């Protein structure tokens, strides 16, 4: 329901001696929703360590890693686009400067 901060606060109120694999899984989801991606991945890995037989935890880790990969790919594509536009603009500025000198 998008109540990630509330979920995180509630989970953090649980004493550490009661934090099992399910706690780390839920905390990972809350932190992922709060854009704390590094902490979320660390916590889901901890959940897997505590209960390696639970396939849901591994699927969640795969999804978290996949979305990080997509973010990097999108940022690289944008960077390439921005660089090509920068070269285009630079070329146009040089062409305009050349035209100014040719009129003399």
GROMACS .gro file of C-alpha atoms in nm:
model
  104
    1UNK     CA    1   0.000   0.000   0.000
    2UNK     CA    2   0.302   0.228  -0.021
    3UNK     CA    3   0.339   0.273   0.355
    4UNK     CA    4   0.710   0.196   0.345
    5UNK     CA    5   0.817   0.438   0.618
    6UNK     CA    6   0.549   0.305   0.853
    7UNK     CA    7   0.653  -0.052   0.776
    8UNK     CA    8   1.019   0.030   0.833
    9UNK     CA    9   0.944   0.201   1.165
   10UNK     CA   10   0.731  -0.092   1.279
   11UNK     CA   11   0.994  -0.348   1.179
   12UNK     CA   12   1.271  -0.152   1.347
   13UNK     CA   13   1.076  -0.155   1.672
   14UNK     CA   14   1.117  -0.535   1.689
   15UNK     CA   15   1.404  -0.648   1.911
   16UNK     CA   16   1.702  -0.788   1.721
   17UNK     CA   17   1.676  -1.125   1.897
   18UNK     CA   18   1.338  -1.177   1.722
   19UNK     CA   19   1.458  -1.082   1.374
   20UNK     CA   20   1.432  -1.394   1.162
   21UNK     CA   21   1.452  -1.448   0.787
   22UNK     CA   22   1.097  -1.319   0.738
   23UNK     CA   23   1.186  -0.998   0.925
   24UNK     CA   24   1.486  -0.939   0.696
   25UNK     CA   25   1.269  -1.008   0.391
   26UNK     CA   26   1.002  -0.759   0.499
   27UNK     CA   27   1.262  -0.501   0.598
   28UNK     CA   28   1.428  -0.543   0.259
   29UNK     CA   29   1.095  -0.472   0.088
   30UNK     CA   30   1.037  -0.165   0.304
   31UNK     CA   31   1.386  -0.030   0.237
   32UNK     CA   32   1.355  -0.102  -0.134
   33UNK     CA   33   1.033   0.101  -0.135
   34UNK     CA   34   1.218   0.384   0.043
   35UNK     CA   35   1.490   0.374  -0.229
   36UNK     CA   36   1.748   0.239   0.016
   37UNK     CA   37   1.858  -0.011  -0.249
   38UNK     CA   38   2.194  -0.109  -0.100
   39UNK     CA   39   2.045  -0.180   0.242
   40UNK     CA   40   1.755  -0.368   0.080
   41UNK     CA   41   1.992  -0.599  -0.107
   42UNK     CA   42   2.198  -0.657   0.208
   43UNK     CA   43   1.885  -0.746   0.402
   44UNK     CA   44   1.743  -0.984   0.143
   45UNK     CA   45   2.082  -1.156   0.131
   46UNK     CA   46   2.064  -1.192   0.510
   47UNK     CA   47   1.716  -1.344   0.475
   48UNK     CA   48   1.857  -1.596   0.227
   49UNK     CA   49   2.140  -1.680   0.469
   50UNK     CA   50   1.890  -1.740   0.749
   51UNK     CA   51   1.652  -1.947   0.534
   52UNK     CA   52   1.817  -2.068   0.213
   53UNK     CA   53   1.525  -2.301   0.134
   54UNK     CA   54   1.278  -2.015   0.075
   55UNK     CA   55   1.259  -1.950  -0.303
   56UNK     CA   56   1.072  -1.621  -0.254
   57UNK     CA   57   1.381  -1.460  -0.103
   58UNK     CA   58   1.601  -1.556  -0.400
   59UNK     CA   59   1.340  -1.433  -0.651
   60UNK     CA   60   1.320  -1.104  -0.461
   61UNK     CA   61   1.698  -1.066  -0.473
   62UNK     CA   62   1.694  -1.136  -0.848
   63UNK     CA   63   1.427  -0.870  -0.902
   64UNK     CA   64   1.620  -0.615  -0.697
   65UNK     CA   65   1.937  -0.683  -0.892
   66UNK     CA   66   1.754  -0.676  -1.226
   67UNK     CA   67   1.601  -0.336  -1.157
   68UNK     CA   68   1.947  -0.202  -1.068
   69UNK     CA   69   2.078  -0.331  -1.400
   70UNK     CA   70   1.792  -0.168  -1.590
   71UNK     CA   71   1.859   0.162  -1.412
   72UNK     CA   72   2.227   0.150  -1.512
   73UNK     CA   73   2.137   0.062  -1.872
   74UNK     CA   74   1.888   0.349  -1.893
   75UNK     CA   75   2.138   0.596  -1.748
   76UNK     CA   76   2.404   0.481  -1.995
   77UNK     CA   77   2.162   0.526  -2.286
   78UNK     CA   78   2.074   0.876  -2.165
   79UNK     CA   79   2.440   0.964  -2.124
   80UNK     CA   80   2.515   0.847  -2.479
   81UNK     CA   81   2.221   1.051  -2.610
   82UNK     CA   82   2.334   1.360  -2.419
   83UNK     CA   83   2.689   1.325  -2.547
   84UNK     CA   84   2.572   1.295  -2.908
   85UNK     CA   85   2.349   1.600  -2.868
   86UNK     CA   86   2.644   1.786  -2.718
   87UNK     CA   87   2.858   1.702  -3.021
   88UNK     CA   88   2.575   1.811  -3.252
   89UNK     CA   89   2.537   2.146  -3.073
   90UNK     CA   90   2.910   2.199  -3.073
   91UNK     CA   91   2.918   2.135  -3.449
   92UNK     CA   92   2.635   2.382  -3.506
   93UNK     CA   93   2.814   2.649  -3.301
   94UNK     CA   94   3.133   2.598  -3.498
   95UNK     CA   95   2.938   2.617  -3.825
   96UNK     CA   96   2.777   2.944  -3.715
   97UNK     CA   97   3.116   3.085  -3.614
   98UNK     CA   98   3.260   2.981  -3.950
   99UNK     CA   99   2.970   3.153  -4.132
  100UNK     CA  100   3.030   3.473  -3.936
  101UNK     CA  101   3.392   3.484  -4.053
  102UNK     CA  102   3.303   3.402  -4.413
  103UNK     CA  103   3.085   3.716  -4.443
  104UNK     CA  104   3.380   3.947  -4.386
   0.00000   0.00000   0.00000
